[in-house]
XYZ file of C-alpha atoms in Angstrom:
326
model
C 122.781 118.743 90.874
C 119.135 117.730 91.528
C 116.590 120.508 91.060
C 112.978 120.759 92.280
C 109.956 122.093 90.457
C 106.226 122.114 91.114
C 104.048 120.430 88.509
C 102.050 123.630 88.078
C 105.296 125.378 87.055
C 105.998 122.973 84.200
C 105.963 124.970 80.996
C 107.501 124.544 77.554
C 111.281 124.475 77.942
C 111.348 124.496 81.777
C 113.001 121.083 82.089
C 115.330 121.837 79.169
C 116.616 124.923 81.003
C 117.277 122.991 84.219
C 119.050 120.134 82.460
C 120.992 122.631 80.368
C 122.173 124.314 83.586
C 123.805 121.049 84.605
C 121.185 119.394 86.800
C 121.235 115.602 86.495
C 117.582 115.190 87.538
C 114.526 117.253 88.423
C 112.047 116.376 91.170
C 108.606 117.452 89.984
C 106.362 117.849 93.028
C 102.852 116.526 92.316
C 101.557 114.362 95.220
C 97.932 114.436 94.049
C 98.830 113.339 90.519
C 101.156 110.582 91.755
C 98.422 109.352 94.123
C 95.933 109.109 91.236
C 98.390 107.328 88.964
C 99.436 104.947 91.726
C 95.837 104.124 92.595
C 94.843 103.465 88.995
C 97.961 101.578 87.935
C 98.818 99.568 91.063
C 95.856 99.393 93.429
C 93.072 98.237 91.097
C 92.291 94.746 92.419
C 90.730 93.814 89.066
C 94.209 93.847 87.488
C 96.527 90.913 88.168
C 100.096 92.198 88.198
C 102.720 89.968 86.516
C 104.562 89.343 89.815
C 101.294 87.874 91.118
C 100.597 85.824 87.996
C 101.460 82.266 86.897
C 104.384 82.076 84.496
C 102.157 81.105 81.570
C 100.211 84.366 81.898
C 103.484 86.336 81.813
C 104.421 84.475 78.613
C 101.022 85.149 77.032
C 101.394 88.854 77.796
C 104.946 89.141 76.450
C 105.239 91.185 73.237
C 108.893 91.541 72.390
C 112.180 90.266 71.102
C 115.825 90.340 72.090
C 115.701 94.156 72.093
C 114.772 95.115 75.638
C 113.953 98.715 74.672
C 111.328 97.603 72.124
C 109.617 94.926 74.249
C 106.114 95.504 75.607
C 103.678 93.660 77.847
C 104.926 91.516 80.734
C 108.704 91.370 81.048
C 110.915 89.043 83.119
C 114.553 90.153 83.116
C 117.133 88.688 85.479
C 120.780 88.949 84.495
C 123.284 89.489 87.333
C 124.418 93.115 87.471
C 122.449 94.032 84.358
C 118.711 93.613 84.940
C 116.629 92.405 87.859
C 112.896 92.980 87.650
C 109.466 91.748 86.616
C 107.540 94.478 84.809
C 104.462 95.449 82.857
C 105.003 97.965 80.044
C 102.564 99.802 77.774
C 103.163 102.268 74.936
C 100.486 104.944 74.504
C 99.830 106.854 71.303
C 97.197 109.381 70.252
C 95.391 109.408 66.941
C 96.079 112.733 65.229
C 92.568 113.088 63.818
C 90.345 111.815 66.604
C 92.649 112.559 69.564
C 91.920 109.134 71.047
C 94.660 107.682 73.252
C 95.257 103.962 72.701
C 97.602 101.469 74.349
C 99.802 98.626 73.113
C 99.099 95.967 74.214
C 95.416 96.820 74.434
C 94.716 94.198 77.118
C 96.413 91.659 79.381
C 95.548 87.981 79.730
C 94.479 86.843 83.201
C 93.829 83.098 83.187
C 90.692 82.618 81.097
C 89.865 86.339 81.144
C 91.579 89.613 80.391
C 92.125 93.075 81.840
C 91.871 96.269 79.811
C 93.020 99.606 81.301
C 90.299 102.238 81.504
C 90.285 105.089 79.010
C 90.386 107.772 81.716
C 93.567 106.222 83.133
C 95.223 106.117 79.712
C 94.249 109.738 79.087
C 95.745 110.791 82.427
C 99.042 109.019 81.699
C 99.164 110.686 78.281
C 98.531 114.117 79.796
C 101.368 113.755 82.318
C 103.787 112.331 79.743
C 102.886 114.992 77.188
C 103.380 117.843 79.648
C 106.795 116.535 80.652
C 107.719 116.101 76.991
C 106.787 119.718 76.210
C 108.899 120.879 79.161
C 111.861 118.817 77.947
C 111.874 120.377 74.467
C 113.751 123.712 74.363
C 111.437 126.731 74.428
C 110.192 127.505 70.931
C 110.890 123.965 69.715
C 107.782 121.825 69.127
C 108.102 118.414 70.789
C 109.114 115.640 68.418
C 106.657 112.860 67.631
C 106.539 110.568 70.637
C 104.730 107.817 72.471
C 104.170 107.795 76.203
C 105.642 104.758 77.949
C 104.056 103.448 81.150
C 106.028 100.802 83.013
C 105.557 99.192 86.417
C 108.701 97.474 87.722
C 108.819 95.078 90.660
C 112.133 94.488 92.461
C 112.643 91.801 95.083
C 112.697 92.644 98.780
C 115.153 89.830 99.566
C 118.643 89.917 98.037
C 118.803 86.119 97.903
C 115.694 86.060 95.699
C 117.567 87.973 92.990
C 120.154 85.167 92.906
C 117.416 82.518 92.755
C 115.653 84.243 89.873
C 118.987 84.769 88.093
C 119.654 81.026 88.393
C 116.142 80.156 87.209
C 116.551 82.269 84.068
C 120.123 81.135 83.369
C 119.621 77.414 83.969
C 116.592 77.255 81.682
C 118.990 77.830 78.772
C 121.038 75.248 76.926
C 124.799 74.823 77.336
C 125.705 77.518 74.808
C 123.123 79.864 76.288
C 124.652 79.457 79.739
C 128.100 80.043 78.251
C 126.761 83.241 76.697
C 125.414 84.390 80.080
C 128.838 83.827 81.646
C 130.479 85.768 78.822
C 128.006 88.634 79.276
C 128.776 88.788 83.011
C 132.470 89.112 82.206
C 131.769 91.824 79.635
C 129.799 93.887 82.150
C 132.706 93.691 84.600
C 135.016 95.446 82.130
C 135.975 98.888 83.467
C 137.744 102.043 82.351
C 139.410 101.773 78.953
C 138.146 98.177 78.632
C 134.458 99.109 79.000
C 133.572 100.387 75.464
C 131.741 97.997 73.170
C 134.211 95.839 71.314
C 136.898 96.071 73.970
C 134.488 94.737 76.608
C 133.607 91.874 74.228
C 137.295 91.104 73.853
C 137.785 91.247 77.622
C 134.905 88.809 78.125
C 136.490 86.343 75.709
C 140.017 86.626 77.115
C 139.345 86.933 80.870
C 139.173 83.159 81.390
C 141.645 82.192 78.668
C 144.851 80.321 79.678
C 147.968 82.436 80.160
C 146.494 85.743 78.977
C 143.451 85.649 81.314
C 145.321 86.629 84.529
C 146.951 89.539 82.719
C 143.724 91.060 81.376
C 141.974 90.538 84.745
C 144.856 92.364 86.418
C 144.491 95.261 83.975
C 140.764 95.361 84.683
C 141.325 95.446 88.466
C 143.577 98.462 87.983
C 140.883 100.133 85.884
C 138.228 99.337 88.501
C 140.203 101.159 91.192
C 140.138 104.320 89.068
C 136.583 104.012 87.761
C 134.358 105.981 90.134
C 131.276 104.796 88.277
C 131.833 101.325 89.834
C 131.971 102.522 93.465
C 129.539 100.898 95.902
C 129.048 101.279 99.640
C 128.984 98.289 102.039
C 125.609 96.544 102.103
C 124.766 97.528 98.528
C 124.248 95.021 95.719
C 124.173 95.995 92.054
C 120.852 95.058 90.424
C 120.933 97.161 87.259
C 124.364 98.298 86.153
C 125.196 101.844 85.101
C 123.351 102.679 81.883
C 121.573 105.369 79.893
C 117.886 105.026 79.096
C 117.205 105.195 75.381
C 113.913 107.139 75.638
C 113.528 110.945 75.771
C 113.058 110.956 79.535
C 112.163 108.738 82.469
C 109.975 110.001 85.338
C 109.986 107.726 88.392
C 107.863 107.461 91.505
C 107.345 104.528 93.814
C 107.460 102.777 97.116
C 111.030 101.931 98.045
C 112.116 99.824 101.024
C 115.233 98.027 99.789
C 115.891 99.610 96.398
C 117.946 102.676 95.550
C 118.319 104.498 92.237
C 121.415 106.654 91.809
C 122.471 109.136 89.117
C 126.119 109.786 88.288
C 126.892 113.491 88.570
C 130.102 115.447 89.124
C 132.136 112.251 89.234
C 130.145 110.516 91.979
C 126.926 108.610 92.583
C 124.037 110.632 94.014
C 120.918 109.042 95.543
C 117.788 109.912 93.571
C 114.812 110.441 95.899
C 111.920 108.289 94.699
C 108.675 108.453 96.639
C 104.914 108.832 96.273
C 104.975 112.671 96.210
C 107.221 113.508 93.261
C 108.201 112.429 89.764
C 111.992 112.133 89.558
C 112.785 113.063 85.940
C 116.060 112.563 84.066
C 116.824 112.619 80.314
C 117.710 109.700 78.075
C 119.626 109.268 74.835
C 116.748 110.355 72.549
C 116.799 113.772 74.283
C 120.511 114.018 73.520
C 119.933 113.240 69.861
C 116.887 115.505 69.426
C 117.614 118.454 71.720
C 121.237 118.235 72.834
C 120.144 117.529 76.418
C 122.793 115.357 78.008
C 121.606 111.868 78.957
C 122.182 110.742 82.542
C 124.044 107.639 83.690
C 122.110 105.835 86.432
C 121.907 102.472 88.198
C 119.715 100.495 90.623
C 120.973 98.930 93.862
C 119.546 96.628 96.504
C 120.300 97.901 100.008
C 120.357 95.756 103.115
C 118.386 97.412 105.923
C 119.254 96.725 109.580
C 116.652 95.303 111.908
C 113.722 92.904 111.392
C 111.854 92.851 108.105
C 108.689 94.934 108.043
C 105.570 93.166 106.815
C 104.134 95.224 103.970
C 102.150 94.804 100.803
C 103.885 92.417 98.371
C 101.865 93.883 95.501
C 103.403 97.358 95.885
C 106.550 96.982 98.034
C 109.715 97.941 96.097
C 107.672 98.785 93.015
C 108.622 101.652 90.710
C 106.160 103.400 88.413
C 107.807 104.900 85.324
C 106.263 107.415 82.946
C 108.435 108.194 79.934
C 108.362 109.021 76.252
C 110.009 107.427 73.242
């Protein structure tokens, strides 16, 4: 279900074979590489992370649109049950003639100054992403053209803070915007036969309608009882609902205290180990389209931990580092 592989054993087609054998994810053991990436991307005091920055700096560093998959720079996404993070995202590409790795955006605003990632760090991220991409392509198949995606995602340690940030984002909208948020929440609650696009839209519109609303909500409750992909244990709160990543693959490492990523395999949710020793790799929809590798349904939960809160490092607590390709 979840396989393990040493980084030194990554070779063309090695990930493709494991995913083709039915594994939902592969843990690539590489503690030294993760330590270097973590140090360069999260422990450089010269870089102000977006969750440490004033809101205006986040806005100045935002390069995107309504398409979450295409957005770059500093990202602030809080929608109940759908998204719940502050992030910084770069897309790396390499010039075919000169071999130079470059990043978009090339720099990040910090007050009256700016921060530009070092070239050695960009080269290292490209090397890791490129090696994983070659291992994802079936043996004998050259990897498709790709960019390496580097994303740092910050989740909140306190469950109540998710609700506060949700309210901040929602209440900054006008009346119709807030109505749209409420409709989206209803749509995401649609389960079973009501969950496909179109039917979920219809459910969102009808769920609060007079007369017919109670009936469609009753149908949805019946579907929820049969939909194993909606199961949650006590003390868990859904932060990012079940979804497929669009990119070729996602490789995750991080420091987790209250957050849990799960993959859906064999009809049940399986905890995905995410730590500072391995890259937890799973395929996305682009791998399905290009190589026939099945994409993996996954979600992110907040987990209440018993006992007093541990004082840690707010810069890196519950932060995930993602290396991917698209």
